[in-house]
GROMACS .gro file of C-alpha atoms in nm:
model
  486
    1MET     CA    1 -14.742 -14.380   1.518
    2GLN     CA    2 -14.795 -14.754   1.558
    3PRO     CA    3 -14.641 -15.015   1.322
    4ILE     CA    4 -14.882 -15.221   1.113
    5PRO     CA    5 -14.927 -15.549   1.300
    6GLU     CA    6 -14.777 -15.864   1.163
    7THR     CA    7 -15.122 -16.009   1.105
    8GLU     CA    8 -15.216 -15.721   0.871
    9SER     CA    9 -15.158 -15.839   0.517
   10SER     CA   10 -15.387 -15.626   0.306
   11SER     CA   11 -15.230 -15.457   0.005
   12SER     CA   12 -15.370 -15.121   0.109
   13ALA     CA   13 -15.203 -15.145   0.450
   14ASP     CA   14 -14.878 -15.246   0.288
   15GLY     CA   15 -14.903 -14.963   0.042
   16GLU     CA   16 -14.963 -14.708   0.318
   17LEU     CA   17 -14.657 -14.833   0.506
   18LEU     CA   18 -14.436 -14.806   0.197
   19LYS     CA   19 -14.562 -14.456   0.117
   20HIS     CA   20 -14.492 -14.349   0.475
   21VAL     CA   21 -14.135 -14.477   0.473
   22TRP     CA   22 -14.074 -14.323   0.128
   23SER     CA   23 -14.201 -13.992   0.256
   24LEU     CA   24 -13.929 -14.000   0.526
   25ILE     CA   25 -13.676 -14.030   0.248
   26ASP     CA   26 -13.821 -13.734   0.058
   27GLU     CA   27 -13.815 -13.515   0.372
   28LYS     CA   28 -13.435 -13.539   0.398
   29LYS     CA   29 -13.315 -13.626   0.049
   30SER     CA   30 -13.164 -13.287  -0.032
   31ILE     CA   31 -12.926 -13.321   0.263
   32PHE     CA   32 -12.790 -13.641   0.114
   33TRP     CA   33 -12.776 -13.509  -0.242
   34ASP     CA   34 -12.541 -13.248  -0.099
   35LEU     CA   35 -12.338 -13.519   0.074
   36SER     CA   36 -12.311 -13.714  -0.250
   37ASP     CA   37 -12.195 -13.401  -0.440
   38ARG     CA   38 -11.934 -13.320  -0.176
   39ILE     CA   39 -11.795 -13.672  -0.188
   40TRP     CA   40 -11.789 -13.647  -0.571
   41ALA     CA   41 -11.580 -13.333  -0.540
   42THR     CA   42 -11.315 -13.490  -0.314
   43PRO     CA   43 -11.251 -13.830  -0.475
   44GLU     CA   44 -11.022 -14.047  -0.259
   45VAL     CA   45 -10.898 -14.400  -0.340
   46ASN     CA   46 -10.855 -14.709  -0.124
   47TYR     CA   47 -10.798 -14.645   0.244
   48THR     CA   48 -10.727 -14.270   0.188
   49GLU     CA   49 -11.094 -14.164   0.212
   50PHE     CA   50 -11.027 -13.934   0.509
   51LYS     CA   51 -11.235 -13.639   0.392
   52SER     CA   52 -11.515 -13.861   0.264
   53SER     CA   53 -11.538 -14.075   0.575
   54LYS     CA   54 -11.535 -13.758   0.791
   55GLU     CA   55 -11.833 -13.622   0.597
   56HIS     CA   56 -12.023 -13.944   0.658
   57LEU     CA   57 -11.923 -13.954   1.021
   58GLU     CA   58 -12.037 -13.596   1.090
   59LEU     CA   59 -12.371 -13.654   0.917
   60LEU     CA   60 -12.429 -13.973   1.119
   61GLN     CA   61 -12.372 -13.777   1.438
   62LYS     CA   62 -12.602 -13.493   1.324
   63GLN     CA   63 -12.875 -13.746   1.248
   64GLY     CA   64 -12.851 -13.894   1.598
   65PHE     CA   65 -12.666 -14.220   1.544
   66ARG     CA   66 -12.436 -14.375   1.803
   67VAL     CA   67 -12.105 -14.377   1.613
   68SER     CA   68 -11.794 -14.596   1.629
   69GLU     CA   69 -11.492 -14.478   1.436
   70GLY     CA   70 -11.202 -14.670   1.281
   71VAL     CA   71 -11.372 -15.007   1.319
   72ALA     CA   72 -11.186 -15.328   1.230
   73GLY     CA   73 -10.860 -15.132   1.250
   74LEU     CA   74 -10.954 -14.941   0.934
   75PRO     CA   75 -10.906 -14.564   0.988
   76THR     CA   76 -11.165 -14.469   0.729
   77ALA     CA   77 -11.432 -14.724   0.833
   78MET     CA   78 -11.716 -14.651   1.072
   79MET     CA   79 -12.039 -14.782   1.216
   80GLY     CA   80 -12.348 -14.585   1.321
   81GLU     CA   81 -12.630 -14.749   1.517
   82ALA     CA   82 -12.978 -14.635   1.619
   83GLY     CA   83 -13.265 -14.808   1.792
   84GLU     CA   84 -13.294 -15.046   2.085
   85GLY     CA   85 -13.334 -15.423   2.118
   86GLY     CA   86 -13.492 -15.634   1.849
   87PRO     CA   87 -13.325 -15.748   1.525
   88ILE     CA   88 -13.023 -15.572   1.378
   89ILE     CA   89 -13.029 -15.472   1.015
   90ALA     CA   90 -12.717 -15.337   0.848
   91ILE     CA   91 -12.719 -15.098   0.554
   92LEU     CA   92 -12.385 -15.087   0.379
   93GLY     CA   93 -12.230 -14.776   0.228
   94GLU     CA   94 -11.914 -14.702   0.031
   95TYR     CA   95 -11.732 -14.384  -0.068
   96ASP     CA   96 -11.400 -14.475  -0.237
   97ALA     CA   97 -11.304 -14.346  -0.582
   98LEU     CA   98 -11.080 -14.466  -0.864
   99PRO     CA   99 -10.743 -14.335  -0.981
  100GLY     CA  100 -10.695 -14.148  -1.302
  101LEU     CA  101 -11.062 -14.069  -1.370
  102SER     CA  102 -11.080 -13.697  -1.305
  103GLN     CA  103 -11.358 -13.545  -1.513
  104GLN     CA  104 -11.567 -13.231  -1.521
  105ALA     CA  105 -11.932 -13.276  -1.425
  106ASP     CA  106 -12.204 -13.275  -1.691
  107VAL     CA  107 -11.951 -13.247  -1.980
  108ALA     CA  108 -12.013 -13.510  -2.247
  109GLU     CA  109 -11.656 -13.540  -2.355
  110PRO     CA  110 -11.339 -13.636  -2.164
  111VAL     CA  111 -11.221 -13.320  -1.993
  112ALA     CA  112 -11.027 -13.370  -1.669
  113LEU     CA  113 -11.069 -13.141  -1.372
  114GLU     CA  114 -10.706 -13.223  -1.292
  115GLU     CA  115 -10.492 -13.444  -1.509
  116GLY     CA  116 -10.414 -13.780  -1.352
  117ALA     CA  117 -10.636 -13.714  -1.050
  118ASN     CA  118 -10.903 -13.941  -0.904
  119GLY     CA  119 -11.269 -13.964  -0.996
  120HIS     CA  120 -11.585 -14.142  -0.880
  121GLY     CA  121 -11.601 -14.379  -1.178
  122CYS     CA  122 -11.818 -14.635  -0.997
  123GLY     CA  123 -12.063 -14.399  -0.833
  124HIS     CA  124 -11.962 -14.465  -0.477
  125ASN     CA  125 -12.027 -14.104  -0.387
  126MET     CA  126 -12.394 -14.189  -0.449
  127LEU     CA  127 -12.368 -14.536  -0.292
  128GLY     CA  128 -12.269 -14.422   0.056
  129SER     CA  129 -12.497 -14.124   0.055
  130SER     CA  130 -12.804 -14.327  -0.045
  131ALA     CA  131 -12.726 -14.595   0.210
  132LEU     CA  132 -12.695 -14.337   0.483
  133LEU     CA  133 -13.019 -14.171   0.372
  134ALA     CA  134 -13.192 -14.512   0.394
  135ALA     CA  135 -13.050 -14.581   0.738
  136THR     CA  136 -13.163 -14.238   0.859
  137ALA     CA  137 -13.520 -14.299   0.739
  138VAL     CA  138 -13.526 -14.634   0.914
  139LYS     CA  139 -13.396 -14.471   1.235
  140ASP     CA  140 -13.668 -14.204   1.211
  141TYR     CA  141 -13.934 -14.474   1.166
  142LEU     CA  142 -13.811 -14.680   1.460
  143GLU     CA  143 -13.812 -14.373   1.685
  144ALA     CA  144 -14.158 -14.263   1.587
  145SER     CA  145 -14.316 -14.609   1.603
  146GLY     CA  146 -14.148 -14.739   1.917
  147LEU     CA  147 -14.080 -15.061   1.728
  148PRO     CA  148 -13.793 -15.264   1.874
  149GLY     CA  149 -13.493 -15.304   1.647
  150ARG     CA  150 -13.160 -15.154   1.553
  151VAL     CA  151 -13.039 -15.016   1.221
  152ARG     CA  152 -12.672 -14.988   1.150
  153TYR     CA  153 -12.495 -14.790   0.887
  154TYR     CA  154 -12.162 -14.951   0.792
  155GLY     CA  155 -11.927 -14.700   0.631
  156CYS     CA  156 -11.710 -14.928   0.422
  157PRO     CA  157 -11.393 -14.794   0.253
  158ALA     CA  158 -11.179 -14.952  -0.020
  159GLU     CA  159 -11.429 -15.167  -0.212
  160GLU     CA  160 -11.223 -15.116  -0.528
  161GLY     CA  161 -10.960 -15.383  -0.467
  162GLY     CA  162 -10.914 -15.316  -0.095
  163SER     CA  163 -11.175 -15.570   0.033
  164ALA     CA  164 -11.256 -15.365   0.340
  165LYS     CA  165 -11.577 -15.558   0.409
  166GLY     CA  166 -11.375 -15.877   0.418
  167PHE     CA  167 -11.154 -15.730   0.688
  168MET     CA  168 -11.465 -15.610   0.873
  169VAL     CA  169 -11.617 -15.964   0.848
  170ARG     CA  170 -11.287 -16.108   0.981
  171ALA     CA  171 -11.300 -15.864   1.275
  172GLY     CA  172 -11.647 -15.997   1.369
  173LEU     CA  173 -11.844 -15.680   1.293
  174PHE     CA  174 -12.134 -15.875   1.141
  175GLU     CA  175 -12.163 -16.152   1.398
  176ASP     CA  176 -12.481 -16.007   1.558
  177VAL     CA  177 -12.637 -15.875   1.238
  178ASP     CA  178 -12.956 -16.038   1.119
  179VAL     CA  179 -12.981 -15.901   0.762
  180ALA     CA  180 -12.758 -15.682   0.544
  181ILE     CA  181 -12.890 -15.454   0.269
  182CYS     CA  182 -12.693 -15.271   0.001
  183TRP     CA  183 -12.725 -15.126  -0.350
  184HIS     CA  184 -12.516 -15.011  -0.641
  185PRO     CA  185 -12.559 -14.728  -0.895
  186GLY     CA  186 -12.652 -14.865  -1.241
  187ALA     CA  187 -12.834 -14.807  -1.565
  188PHE     CA  188 -13.137 -15.023  -1.472
  189ASN     CA  189 -13.373 -15.066  -1.178
  190CYS     CA  190 -13.369 -15.419  -1.035
  191VAL     CA  191 -13.308 -15.648  -0.744
  192MET     CA  192 -12.954 -15.766  -0.805
  193ASP     CA  193 -12.904 -16.129  -0.895
  194ALA     CA  194 -12.656 -16.275  -0.652
  195HIS     CA  195 -12.379 -16.358  -0.899
  196SER     CA  196 -12.024 -16.243  -0.852
  197LEU     CA  197 -11.678 -16.389  -0.865
  198ALA     CA  198 -11.474 -16.485  -0.564
  199CYS     CA  199 -11.124 -16.340  -0.600
  200ASN     CA  200 -10.784 -16.288  -0.449
  201GLU     CA  201 -10.541 -16.010  -0.540
  202LEU     CA  202 -10.181 -16.109  -0.467
  203ASN     CA  203  -9.823 -16.017  -0.546
  204TYR     CA  204  -9.561 -16.261  -0.674
  205HIS     CA  205  -9.217 -16.128  -0.588
  206PHE     CA  206  -8.915 -16.277  -0.761
  207TYR     CA  207  -8.560 -16.230  -0.632
  208GLY     CA  208  -8.256 -16.309  -0.846
  209ARG     CA  209  -7.897 -16.182  -0.884
  210ALA     CA  210  -7.774 -15.870  -1.058
  211ALA     CA  211  -7.495 -15.888  -1.308
  212HIS     CA  212  -7.349 -15.708  -1.607
  213ALA     CA  213  -7.579 -15.814  -1.888
  214SER     CA  214  -7.303 -15.815  -2.150
  215SER     CA  215  -6.969 -15.906  -1.991
  216THR     CA  216  -7.092 -16.151  -1.721
  217PRO     CA  217  -7.447 -16.256  -1.811
  218HIS     CA  218  -7.376 -16.607  -1.680
  219LEU     CA  219  -7.356 -16.470  -1.328
  220GLY     CA  220  -7.700 -16.313  -1.340
  221ARG     CA  221  -8.032 -16.463  -1.244
  222SER     CA  222  -8.311 -16.249  -1.385
  223ALA     CA  223  -8.616 -16.185  -1.173
  224LEU     CA  224  -8.781 -16.014  -1.469
  225ASP     CA  225  -8.734 -16.332  -1.675
  226ALA     CA  226  -8.919 -16.513  -1.399
  227VAL     CA  227  -9.209 -16.269  -1.418
  228GLU     CA  228  -9.228 -16.310  -1.797
  229LEU     CA  229  -9.217 -16.689  -1.774
  230MET     CA  230  -9.489 -16.685  -1.514
  231ASN     CA  231  -9.706 -16.478  -1.746
  232VAL     CA  232  -9.646 -16.725  -2.028
  233GLY     CA  233  -9.738 -17.014  -1.799
  234ILE     CA  234 -10.060 -16.841  -1.691
  235ASN     CA  235 -10.151 -16.783  -2.055
  236TYR     CA  236 -10.139 -17.160  -2.108
  237LEU     CA  237 -10.327 -17.221  -1.781
  238ARG     CA  238 -10.614 -17.006  -1.906
  239GLU     CA  239 -10.695 -17.280  -2.160
  240HIS     CA  240 -10.739 -17.537  -1.881
  241MET     CA  241 -10.944 -17.359  -1.616
  242PRO     CA  242 -11.324 -17.312  -1.577
  243SER     CA  243 -11.463 -17.084  -1.846
  244SER     CA  244 -11.612 -16.858  -1.580
  245ALA     CA  245 -11.279 -16.799  -1.411
  246ARG     CA  246 -11.067 -16.490  -1.482
  247ILE     CA  247 -10.698 -16.413  -1.427
  248HIS     CA  248 -10.563 -16.059  -1.472
  249TYR     CA  249 -10.215 -15.925  -1.411
  250ALA     CA  250 -10.001 -15.607  -1.391
  251ILE     CA  251  -9.624 -15.586  -1.362
  252THR     CA  252  -9.577 -15.350  -1.068
  253ASP     CA  253  -9.199 -15.368  -1.047
  254SER     CA  254  -8.989 -15.456  -1.353
  255GLY     CA  255  -8.664 -15.430  -1.160
  256GLY     CA  256  -8.523 -15.123  -1.311
  257PHE     CA  257  -8.480 -14.932  -1.642
  258SER     CA  258  -8.134 -15.035  -1.756
  259PRO     CA  259  -8.124 -15.322  -2.008
  260ASN     CA  260  -7.753 -15.364  -1.935
  261VAL     CA  261  -7.822 -15.486  -1.580
  262VAL     CA  262  -7.980 -15.822  -1.502
  263GLN     CA  263  -8.281 -15.739  -1.289
  264ALA     CA  264  -8.233 -15.876  -0.939
  265LYS     CA  265  -8.597 -15.821  -0.833
  266ALA     CA  266  -8.936 -15.795  -1.003
  267THR     CA  267  -9.300 -15.818  -0.897
  268VAL     CA  268  -9.614 -15.916  -1.081
  269ARG     CA  269  -9.960 -15.865  -0.930
  270TYR     CA  270 -10.234 -16.114  -1.009
  271LEU     CA  271 -10.609 -16.097  -0.966
  272VAL     CA  272 -10.761 -16.444  -0.971
  273ARG     CA  273 -11.135 -16.485  -0.990
  274THR     CA  274 -11.369 -16.787  -0.983
  275ARG     CA  275 -11.743 -16.855  -0.939
  276THR     CA  276 -11.710 -16.994  -0.588
  277LEU     CA  277 -11.473 -16.988  -0.292
  278PRO     CA  278 -11.384 -17.358  -0.320
  279GLU     CA  279 -11.295 -17.309  -0.693
  280LEU     CA  280 -11.078 -17.014  -0.593
  281THR     CA  281 -10.877 -17.226  -0.351
  282GLU     CA  282 -10.806 -17.485  -0.620
  283LEU     CA  283 -10.718 -17.239  -0.895
  284LEU     CA  284 -10.480 -17.047  -0.669
  285LYS     CA  285 -10.287 -17.369  -0.610
  286ARG     CA  286 -10.232 -17.400  -0.984
  287VAL     CA  287 -10.131 -17.038  -1.017
  288ASP     CA  288  -9.877 -17.089  -0.735
  289LYS     CA  289  -9.732 -17.387  -0.917
  290VAL     CA  290  -9.680 -17.177  -1.230
  291ALA     CA  291  -9.494 -16.920  -1.020
  292GLU     CA  292  -9.285 -17.187  -0.859
  293GLY     CA  293  -9.201 -17.327  -1.198
  294ALA     CA  294  -9.091 -16.984  -1.323
  295ALA     CA  295  -8.862 -16.947  -1.025
  296LEU     CA  296  -8.718 -17.296  -1.084
  297MET     CA  297  -8.643 -17.225  -1.448
  298THR     CA  298  -8.469 -16.896  -1.369
  299GLU     CA  299  -8.296 -17.011  -1.047
  300THR     CA  300  -8.466 -16.721  -0.862
  301ARG     CA  301  -8.652 -16.715  -0.534
  302MET     CA  302  -9.026 -16.651  -0.524
  303LYS     CA  303  -9.237 -16.507  -0.247
  304ARG     CA  304  -9.610 -16.448  -0.269
  305ASN     CA  305  -9.836 -16.235  -0.049
  306ILE     CA  306 -10.209 -16.189  -0.054
  307LEU     CA  307 -10.329 -15.831  -0.063
  308SER     CA  308 -10.708 -15.873  -0.053
  309GLY     CA  309 -10.987 -16.113  -0.131
  310ASP     CA  310 -11.364 -16.130  -0.182
  311ALA     CA  311 -11.606 -16.420  -0.160
  312ASN     CA  312 -11.871 -16.476  -0.423
  313LEU     CA  313 -12.219 -16.349  -0.349
  314VAL     CA  314 -12.473 -16.576  -0.179
  315GLY     CA  315 -12.831 -16.497  -0.269
  316ASN     CA  316 -13.143 -16.503  -0.053
  317ARG     CA  317 -13.473 -16.557  -0.226
  318VAL     CA  318 -13.678 -16.455   0.077
  319LEU     CA  319 -13.517 -16.113   0.087
  320GLU     CA  320 -13.503 -16.071  -0.293
  321THR     CA  321 -13.875 -16.147  -0.324
  322LEU     CA  322 -13.960 -15.890  -0.052
  323MET     CA  323 -13.744 -15.623  -0.214
  324GLN     CA  324 -13.887 -15.699  -0.563
  325SER     CA  325 -14.242 -15.651  -0.433
  326HIS     CA  326 -14.149 -15.304  -0.300
  327LEU     CA  327 -13.964 -15.219  -0.623
  328GLU     CA  328 -14.270 -15.302  -0.834
  329GLN     CA  329 -14.480 -15.071  -0.621
  330LEU     CA  330 -14.216 -14.796  -0.626
  331GLY     CA  331 -14.154 -14.804  -1.001
  332GLY     CA  332 -13.866 -14.612  -1.158
  333PRO     CA  333 -13.686 -14.299  -1.039
  334GLY     CA  334 -13.925 -14.072  -1.228
  335PHE     CA  335 -13.713 -13.922  -1.504
  336ASN     CA  336 -13.844 -13.619  -1.697
  337ASP     CA  337 -13.785 -13.472  -2.045
  338ALA     CA  338 -13.479 -13.282  -1.929
  339ASP     CA  339 -13.327 -13.604  -1.794
  340TYR     CA  340 -13.386 -13.783  -2.124
  341ALA     CA  341 -13.224 -13.499  -2.318
  342TYR     CA  342 -12.928 -13.505  -2.081
  343ALA     CA  343 -12.889 -13.882  -2.128
  344ALA     CA  344 -12.917 -13.859  -2.504
  345ARG     CA  345 -12.626 -13.613  -2.508
  346PHE     CA  346 -12.407 -13.857  -2.316
  347GLN     CA  347 -12.512 -14.163  -2.512
  348GLN     CA  348 -12.366 -14.002  -2.823
  349SER     CA  349 -12.023 -14.063  -2.670
  350MET     CA  350 -12.089 -14.439  -2.648
  351ASN     CA  351 -12.071 -14.708  -2.915
  352GLN     CA  352 -12.329 -14.976  -2.989
  353GLU     CA  353 -12.120 -15.248  -2.824
  354GLU     CA  354 -12.120 -15.054  -2.496
  355ILE     CA  355 -12.497 -14.996  -2.519
  356ARG     CA  356 -12.578 -15.357  -2.601
  357SER     CA  357 -12.347 -15.481  -2.326
  358ALA     CA  358 -12.543 -15.282  -2.070
  359TYR     CA  359 -12.853 -15.489  -2.152
  360GLN     CA  360 -12.656 -15.813  -2.161
  361ARG     CA  361 -12.511 -15.750  -1.814
  362THR     CA  362 -12.866 -15.737  -1.669
  363GLY     CA  363 -13.000 -16.028  -1.879
  364SER     CA  364 -13.256 -15.802  -2.049
  365ALA     CA  365 -13.349 -15.751  -2.411
  366TYR     CA  366 -13.186 -15.473  -2.612
  367ARG     CA  367 -13.415 -15.175  -2.677
  368PRO     CA  368 -13.285 -14.963  -2.965
  369GLY     CA  369 -13.298 -14.588  -2.903
  370GLU     CA  370 -13.352 -14.611  -2.528
  371THR     CA  371 -13.136 -14.378  -2.318
  372LEU     CA  372 -13.275 -14.420  -1.963
  373CYS     CA  373 -13.447 -14.695  -1.769
  374ASP     CA  374 -13.752 -14.568  -1.580
  375TYR     CA  375 -13.911 -14.910  -1.545
  376VAL     CA  376 -13.850 -15.219  -1.332
  377LEU     CA  377 -13.676 -15.539  -1.448
  378PRO     CA  378 -13.827 -15.873  -1.340
  379LEU     CA  379 -13.666 -16.069  -1.057
  380ASP     CA  380 -13.598 -16.372  -1.277
  381ARG     CA  381 -13.373 -16.283  -1.566
  382PRO     CA  382 -13.129 -16.476  -1.780
  383GLU     CA  383 -12.792 -16.502  -1.609
  384SER     CA  384 -12.516 -16.291  -1.762
  385SER     CA  385 -12.157 -16.401  -1.815
  386MET     CA  386 -12.039 -16.041  -1.751
  387ILE     CA  387 -11.960 -16.075  -1.382
  388GLY     CA  388 -11.727 -15.884  -1.152
  389SER     CA  389 -11.633 -15.911  -0.788
  390THR     CA  390 -11.747 -15.729  -0.476
  391ASP     CA  391 -11.653 -15.743  -0.110
  392VAL     CA  392 -12.025 -15.755  -0.030
  393GLY     CA  393 -11.978 -16.123  -0.119
  394SER     CA  394 -11.790 -16.187   0.202
  395VAL     CA  395 -12.074 -16.028   0.406
  396SER     CA  396 -12.330 -16.249   0.225
  397TRP     CA  397 -12.159 -16.566   0.350
  398VAL     CA  398 -12.210 -16.468   0.715
  399VAL     CA  399 -12.537 -16.266   0.694
  400PRO     CA  400 -12.846 -16.302   0.474
  401THR     CA  401 -12.792 -16.019   0.221
  402VAL     CA  402 -12.998 -15.848  -0.047
  403GLN     CA  403 -12.898 -15.576  -0.298
  404CYS     CA  404 -13.065 -15.360  -0.561
  405ARG     CA  405 -12.960 -15.140  -0.850
  406SER     CA  406 -13.116 -14.807  -0.930
  407ALA     CA  407 -13.075 -14.612  -1.253
  408THR     CA  408 -12.838 -14.326  -1.194
  409TYR     CA  409 -12.681 -14.285  -1.538
  410THR     CA  410 -12.732 -14.330  -1.914
  411ILE     CA  411 -12.774 -14.678  -2.059
  412GLY     CA  412 -12.441 -14.778  -2.216
  413THR     CA  413 -12.227 -14.587  -1.971
  414PRO     CA  414 -11.916 -14.805  -1.919
  415GLY     CA  415 -11.823 -14.879  -1.560
  416HIS     CA  416 -11.509 -14.711  -1.434
  417SER     CA  417 -11.530 -14.446  -1.709
  418TRP     CA  418 -11.513 -14.069  -1.747
  419GLN     CA  419 -11.878 -14.073  -1.860
  420LEU     CA  420 -11.984 -14.222  -1.530
  421VAL     CA  421 -11.785 -13.962  -1.335
  422ALA     CA  422 -11.938 -13.681  -1.547
  423GLN     CA  423 -12.295 -13.790  -1.459
  424GLY     CA  424 -12.222 -13.831  -1.086
  425LYS     CA  425 -12.372 -13.494  -0.976
  426SER     CA  426 -12.663 -13.480  -1.222
  427ALA     CA  427 -13.035 -13.501  -1.164
  428LEU     CA  428 -13.008 -13.865  -1.275
  429ALA     CA  429 -12.770 -13.934  -0.987
  430HIS     CA  430 -12.989 -13.759  -0.730
  431LYS     CA  431 -13.309 -13.929  -0.845
  432GLY     CA  432 -13.136 -14.270  -0.860
  433LEU     CA  433 -12.983 -14.253  -0.514
  434THR     CA  434 -13.318 -14.139  -0.373
  435HIS     CA  435 -13.488 -14.433  -0.547
  436ALA     CA  436 -13.241 -14.679  -0.400
  437ALA     CA  437 -13.275 -14.530  -0.050
  438LYS     CA  438 -13.651 -14.574  -0.063
  439LEU     CA  439 -13.618 -14.935  -0.165
  440MET     CA  440 -13.357 -15.021   0.100
  441ALA     CA  441 -13.542 -14.834   0.378
  442SER     CA  442 -13.883 -14.990   0.310
  443THR     CA  443 -13.727 -15.338   0.288
  444ALA     CA  444 -13.565 -15.286   0.626
  445VAL     CA  445 -13.882 -15.154   0.790
  446SER     CA  446 -14.084 -15.446   0.656
  447LEU     CA  447 -13.838 -15.685   0.810
  448PHE     CA  448 -13.867 -15.513   1.147
  449ILE     CA  449 -14.246 -15.537   1.124
  450GLN     CA  450 -14.240 -15.896   1.001
  451PRO     CA  451 -13.960 -16.068   1.191
  452ARG     CA  452 -14.075 -16.405   1.063
  453LEU     CA  453 -13.921 -16.302   0.724
  454ILE     CA  454 -13.589 -16.258   0.900
  455ALA     CA  455 -13.621 -16.607   1.043
  456ASP     CA  456 -13.713 -16.748   0.700
  457ALA     CA  457 -13.414 -16.569   0.544
  458LYS     CA  458 -13.179 -16.719   0.800
  459ILE     CA  459 -13.316 -17.068   0.744
  460GLU     CA  460 -13.258 -17.033   0.366
  461HIS     CA  461 -12.912 -16.889   0.423
  462ALA     CA  462 -12.810 -17.180   0.649
  463SER     CA  463 -12.953 -17.429   0.399
  464LEU     CA  464 -12.759 -17.283   0.107
  465LEU     CA  465 -12.426 -17.296   0.292
  466GLU     CA  466 -12.481 -17.633   0.461
  467GLY     CA  467 -12.163 -17.837   0.411
  468THR     CA  468 -11.965 -17.540   0.278
  469PRO     CA  469 -11.818 -17.355   0.573
  470PHE     CA  470 -11.707 -16.998   0.510
  471VAL     CA  471 -11.333 -16.956   0.465
  472ASN     CA  472 -11.250 -16.590   0.441
  473PRO     CA  473 -11.029 -16.536   0.135
  474ILE     CA  474 -10.832 -16.290   0.347
  475PRO     CA  475 -10.605 -16.504   0.574
  476ASP     CA  476 -10.575 -16.406   0.939
  477ASP     CA  477 -10.215 -16.290   0.898
  478VAL     CA  478 -10.287 -16.051   0.606
  479GLN     CA  479 -10.307 -15.686   0.695
  480PRO     CA  480 -10.515 -15.433   0.499
  481PRO     CA  481 -10.328 -15.298   0.193
  482PHE     CA  482 -10.287 -14.949   0.321
  483PRO     CA  483 -10.098 -14.715   0.079
  484GLY     CA  484  -9.725 -14.783   0.097
  485SER     CA  485  -9.764 -15.109   0.292
  486HIS     CA  486  -9.685 -15.340  -0.003
   0.00000   0.00000   0.00000
């Protein structure tokens, strides 16, 4: 099989290419549905994804990839490469779960498989499986066509607060990559708008002096008081920071359970988010000052340490336009009557605010009574204020990056919810992950066939970041937040 030459631009030729690549996905999709279901059944949280990463590693090897294990010093990270010479295109996968979201599959009410256990409440069981399916199809195309180029599957752990991709960027794993492609499970089918919040997650530790709270209170210096005063100060800071910024907190160590002892130590964890990396640097300085003030008022000592950090996403119109053109030819996942009935059952567990918010997040108009999206959203949509963070952002600062969403669950399903876990092995999930794999694979193949698009994407990327050098929000001295390390 010979690749379509770069001079060939007819829509019929393009269409035949896409259909061929998509047929490679269909040939092997059941293998990757099984992978997704196995990952769903063994949910593992940040940096503990040993079973999940092993499943991905073994399938990479079976599919003929050259595999590197434990990359960037992350035991559950990996890289699989296929092809020779030419450009390098990375397809990014994830497989981490969330704590406390155990849920039985296909049950439209909260029923845990195991109380307090983990669950795939963000669909990363699908995310990694689809990305690996896409990479496999690209590998198969390169082998059959003899086209120069290399496809890499990056197995990325700990997206949920662990910022593994940021550590992988810091280790230089993307330095020779030309383009990165990714996706995320969702309720709609679209090329993702490149909007996310830069963030840092960090601990503020306060150290005081214990004392008898009744007989000698004057001898004590309360670390817990310092934590509470910091929280008060941050509440006032929220009034005087950019409206797009977010600050969240959790007290992870209150210093003990006895009110009759002045707490000698306490820790509060903060997650600080802003629209851009430069804004993050400035807001963190102000948060630090609040912490220093709380320590000064309580005569305690404060120490802060960064756990993780993500950059904001940088978009690339060249890549987004290419992917959108493929999406419009592909259409939706192809849901049937049984899928709509399944979705209607789950949507009964959701309120109108959750359903309307799903549309608002994608900048699309509310459609009363709709349970599934089997159509394609336009590339240009109103920007939403409902924005989270992703460690894909750090990749997008060093490599031109494009992402899509494919419908894998009912409209209105909250993120990080039992409803999302329950739908993670359904026909919706399987059809959605297949849909995403087709879109990622055909985008990659088109870039190999038309390397001028890679060059254009790089020119745009350099132009967008001109004068704003990338500063990884994970400092060089910060180690990955492995369990028990902080």
